GROMACS .gro file of C-alpha atoms in nm:
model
   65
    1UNK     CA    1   0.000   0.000   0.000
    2UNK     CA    2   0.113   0.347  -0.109
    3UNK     CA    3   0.247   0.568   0.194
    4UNK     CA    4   0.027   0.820   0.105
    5UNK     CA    5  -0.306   0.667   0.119
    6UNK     CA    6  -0.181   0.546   0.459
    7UNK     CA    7  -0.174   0.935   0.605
    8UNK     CA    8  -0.458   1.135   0.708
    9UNK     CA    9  -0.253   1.443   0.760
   10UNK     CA   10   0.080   1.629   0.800
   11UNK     CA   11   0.083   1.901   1.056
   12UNK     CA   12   0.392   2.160   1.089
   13UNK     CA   13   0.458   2.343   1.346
   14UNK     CA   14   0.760   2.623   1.470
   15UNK     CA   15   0.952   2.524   1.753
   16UNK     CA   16   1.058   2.868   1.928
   17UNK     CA   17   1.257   2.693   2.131
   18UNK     CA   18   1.541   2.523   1.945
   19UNK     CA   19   1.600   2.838   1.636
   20UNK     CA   20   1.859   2.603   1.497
   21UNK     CA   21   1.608   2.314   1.404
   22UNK     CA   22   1.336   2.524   1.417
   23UNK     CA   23   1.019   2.338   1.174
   24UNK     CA   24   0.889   2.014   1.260
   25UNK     CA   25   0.637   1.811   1.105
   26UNK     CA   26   0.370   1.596   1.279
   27UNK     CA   27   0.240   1.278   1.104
   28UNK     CA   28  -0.087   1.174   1.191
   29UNK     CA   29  -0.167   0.832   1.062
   30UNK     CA   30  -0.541   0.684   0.922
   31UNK     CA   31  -0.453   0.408   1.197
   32UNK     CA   32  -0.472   0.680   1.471
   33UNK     CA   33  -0.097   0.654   1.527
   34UNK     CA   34   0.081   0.955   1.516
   35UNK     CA   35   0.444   1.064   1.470
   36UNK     CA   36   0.594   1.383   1.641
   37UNK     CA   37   0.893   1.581   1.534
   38UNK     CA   38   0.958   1.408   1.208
   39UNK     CA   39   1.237   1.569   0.992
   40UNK     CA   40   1.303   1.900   1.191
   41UNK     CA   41   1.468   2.156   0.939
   42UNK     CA   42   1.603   2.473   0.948
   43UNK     CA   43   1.349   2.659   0.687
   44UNK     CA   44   0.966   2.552   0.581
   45UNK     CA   45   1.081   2.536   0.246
   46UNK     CA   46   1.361   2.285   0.327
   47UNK     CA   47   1.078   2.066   0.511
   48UNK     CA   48   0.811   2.115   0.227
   49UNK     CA   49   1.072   1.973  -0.020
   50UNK     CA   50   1.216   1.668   0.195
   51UNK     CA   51   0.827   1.593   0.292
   52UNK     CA   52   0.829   1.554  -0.110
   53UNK     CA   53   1.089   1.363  -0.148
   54UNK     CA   54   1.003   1.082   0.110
   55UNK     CA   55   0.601   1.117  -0.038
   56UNK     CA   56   0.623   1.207  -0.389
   57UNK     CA   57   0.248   1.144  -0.436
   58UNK     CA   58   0.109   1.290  -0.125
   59UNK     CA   59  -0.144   1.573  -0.248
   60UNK     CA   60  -0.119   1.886  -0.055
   61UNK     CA   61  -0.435   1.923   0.093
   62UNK     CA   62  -0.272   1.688   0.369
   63UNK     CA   63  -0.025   1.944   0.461
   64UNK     CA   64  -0.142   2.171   0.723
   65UNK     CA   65   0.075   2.483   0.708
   0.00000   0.00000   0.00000
């Protein structure tokens, strides 16, 4: 099964706290699971791209930005 069909959503957030790795993304799973912190990043546009590159066929309307 595609990894795509297997998310419900990708959430990401700022993290004021560490500037140096300061975007995060969530992963929410259909199965309820969830993921937190995945693939912290220095800019949104870094994190945009490498959440491309690991899911080239996730549509966009599963990113919350």
């Amino acid at each position: 099964m595609q990894i795509a069909k297997q998310l419900e959503k990708i959430v990401i957030r700022r993290d004021y706290f560490r500037p140096s790795v300061s975007w995060h993304a969530d992963v929410y799973w259909n199965t309820g699971q969830v993921w937190k912190g995945w693939s912290a990043r220095k800019t949104k546009k870094a994190l945009l791209a490498h959440i491309h590159d690991a899911v080239p066929d996730l549509p966009n309307w599963k990113i919350d930005h």
